[in-house]
Short mmCIF file of C-alpha atoms in Angstrom, two decimals:
data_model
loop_
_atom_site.label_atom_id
_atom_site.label_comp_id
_atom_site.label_asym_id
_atom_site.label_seq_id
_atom_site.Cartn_x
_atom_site.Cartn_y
_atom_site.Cartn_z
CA UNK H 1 -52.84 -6.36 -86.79
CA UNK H 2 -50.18 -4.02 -87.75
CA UNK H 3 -48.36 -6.06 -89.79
CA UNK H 4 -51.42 -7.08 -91.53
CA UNK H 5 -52.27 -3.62 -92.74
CA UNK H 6 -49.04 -2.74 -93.80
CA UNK H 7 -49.29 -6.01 -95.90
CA UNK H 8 -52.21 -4.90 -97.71
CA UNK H 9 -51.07 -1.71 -97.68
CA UNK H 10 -48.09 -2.73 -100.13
CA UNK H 11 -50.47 -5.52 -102.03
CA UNK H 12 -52.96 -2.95 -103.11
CA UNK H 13 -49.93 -0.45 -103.96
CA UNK H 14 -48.47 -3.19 -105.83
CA UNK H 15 -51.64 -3.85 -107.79
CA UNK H 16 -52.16 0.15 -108.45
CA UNK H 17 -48.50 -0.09 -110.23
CA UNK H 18 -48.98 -3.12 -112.07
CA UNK H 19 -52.47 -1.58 -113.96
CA UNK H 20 -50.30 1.37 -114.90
CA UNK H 21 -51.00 4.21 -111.87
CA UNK H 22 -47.34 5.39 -111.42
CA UNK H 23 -48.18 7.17 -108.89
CA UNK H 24 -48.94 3.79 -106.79
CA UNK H 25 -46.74 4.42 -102.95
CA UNK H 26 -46.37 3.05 -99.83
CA UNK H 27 -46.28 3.81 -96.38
CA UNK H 28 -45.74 1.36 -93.46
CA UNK H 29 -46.39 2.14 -89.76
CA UNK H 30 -43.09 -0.55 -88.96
CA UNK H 31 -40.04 0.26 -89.15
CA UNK H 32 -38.26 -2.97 -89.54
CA UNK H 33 -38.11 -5.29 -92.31
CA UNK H 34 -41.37 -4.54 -93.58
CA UNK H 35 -40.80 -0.42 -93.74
CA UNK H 36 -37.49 -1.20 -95.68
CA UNK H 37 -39.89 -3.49 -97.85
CA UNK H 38 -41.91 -0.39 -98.40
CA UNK H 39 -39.25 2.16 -98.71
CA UNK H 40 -37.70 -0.32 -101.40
CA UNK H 41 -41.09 -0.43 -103.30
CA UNK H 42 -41.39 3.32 -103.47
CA UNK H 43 -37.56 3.37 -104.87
CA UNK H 44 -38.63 1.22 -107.34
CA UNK H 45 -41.96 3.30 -108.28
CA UNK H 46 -39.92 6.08 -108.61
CA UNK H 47 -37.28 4.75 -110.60
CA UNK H 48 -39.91 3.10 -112.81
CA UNK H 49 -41.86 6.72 -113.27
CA UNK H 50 -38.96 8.41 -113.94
CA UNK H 51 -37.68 6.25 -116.71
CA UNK H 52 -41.02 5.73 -118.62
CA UNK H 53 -41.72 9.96 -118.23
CA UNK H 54 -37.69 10.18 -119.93
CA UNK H 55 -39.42 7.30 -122.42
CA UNK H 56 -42.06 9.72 -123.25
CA UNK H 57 -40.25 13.00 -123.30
CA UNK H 58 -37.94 11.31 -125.87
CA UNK H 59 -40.91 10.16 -128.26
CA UNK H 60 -42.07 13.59 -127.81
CA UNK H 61 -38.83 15.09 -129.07
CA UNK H 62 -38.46 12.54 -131.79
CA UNK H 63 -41.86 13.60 -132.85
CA UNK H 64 -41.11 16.81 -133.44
CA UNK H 65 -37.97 16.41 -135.23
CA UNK H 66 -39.75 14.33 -138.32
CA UNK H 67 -42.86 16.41 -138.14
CA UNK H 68 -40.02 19.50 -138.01
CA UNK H 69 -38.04 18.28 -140.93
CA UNK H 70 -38.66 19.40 -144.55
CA UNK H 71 -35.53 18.23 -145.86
CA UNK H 72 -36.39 14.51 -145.66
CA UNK H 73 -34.96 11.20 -143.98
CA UNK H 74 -34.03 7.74 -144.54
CA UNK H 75 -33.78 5.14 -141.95
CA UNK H 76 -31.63 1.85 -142.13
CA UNK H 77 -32.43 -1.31 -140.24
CA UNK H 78 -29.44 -3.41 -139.94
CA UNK H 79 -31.78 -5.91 -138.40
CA UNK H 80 -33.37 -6.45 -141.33
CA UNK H 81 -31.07 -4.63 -144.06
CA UNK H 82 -33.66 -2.59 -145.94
CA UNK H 83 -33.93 1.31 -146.16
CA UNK H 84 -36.36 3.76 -146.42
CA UNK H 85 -36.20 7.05 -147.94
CA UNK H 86 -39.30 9.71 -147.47
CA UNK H 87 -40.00 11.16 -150.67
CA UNK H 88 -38.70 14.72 -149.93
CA UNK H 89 -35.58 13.04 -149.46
CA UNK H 90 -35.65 11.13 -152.70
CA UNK H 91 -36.77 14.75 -154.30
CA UNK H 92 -33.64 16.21 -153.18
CA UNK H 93 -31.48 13.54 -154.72
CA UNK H 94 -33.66 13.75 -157.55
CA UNK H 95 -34.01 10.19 -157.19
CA UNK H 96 -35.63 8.17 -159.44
CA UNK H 97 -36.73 4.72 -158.84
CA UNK H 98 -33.07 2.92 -160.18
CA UNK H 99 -31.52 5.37 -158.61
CA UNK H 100 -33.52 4.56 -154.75
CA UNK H 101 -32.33 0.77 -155.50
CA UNK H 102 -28.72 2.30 -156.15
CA UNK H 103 -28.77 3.84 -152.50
CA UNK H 104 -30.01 0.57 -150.91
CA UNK H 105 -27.52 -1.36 -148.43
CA UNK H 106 -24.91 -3.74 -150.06
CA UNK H 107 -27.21 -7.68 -149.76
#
């Protein structure tokens, strides 16, 4: 019976974590394979809540820095090899349209 609970214990804590409660834990009355199954699972809850709260924290920050800048920014995806330049950033070059197709990467 034991072994049964602590079975369903970790399936519905499973579930919890996979529809997004991070706060989704453990705890097994065994202390054999099963607990270390357990104690395992909560390592890898925490891990898991830890990284996406750093995730967050860094969209946060990067936020602030573009709503933060007035001088204007460009981004370049080497994926794709365009640009974009925000227009405060072409108003500082004093950038006309030629001139924004003169700053674009090499084809």
């Amino acid at each position: 019976m034991l072994l049964t609970r602590d079975l369903a214990r970790l399936n519905e804590a499973s579930h919890r974590l996979a529809a997004g409660d991070l706060g989704a834990r453990v705890t097994a009355a065994s202390h054999g394979e099963l607990g270390q199954l357990a104690a395992t699972f909560n390592t890898m809850a925490d891990g898991l809540e830890q990284r996406i709260a750093a995730y967050h924290a860094s969209e946060e920050r990067l936020a602030l820095v573009i709503r933060g800048s007035s001088d204007g920014f460009w981004d370049w995806d080497l994926n794709r090899n365009t640009t974009y330049f925000s227009p405060r950033f072409r108003e500082l070059l004093g950038a006309t349209a030629a001139k924004v197709r003169e700053l674009r990467p090499p084809e």
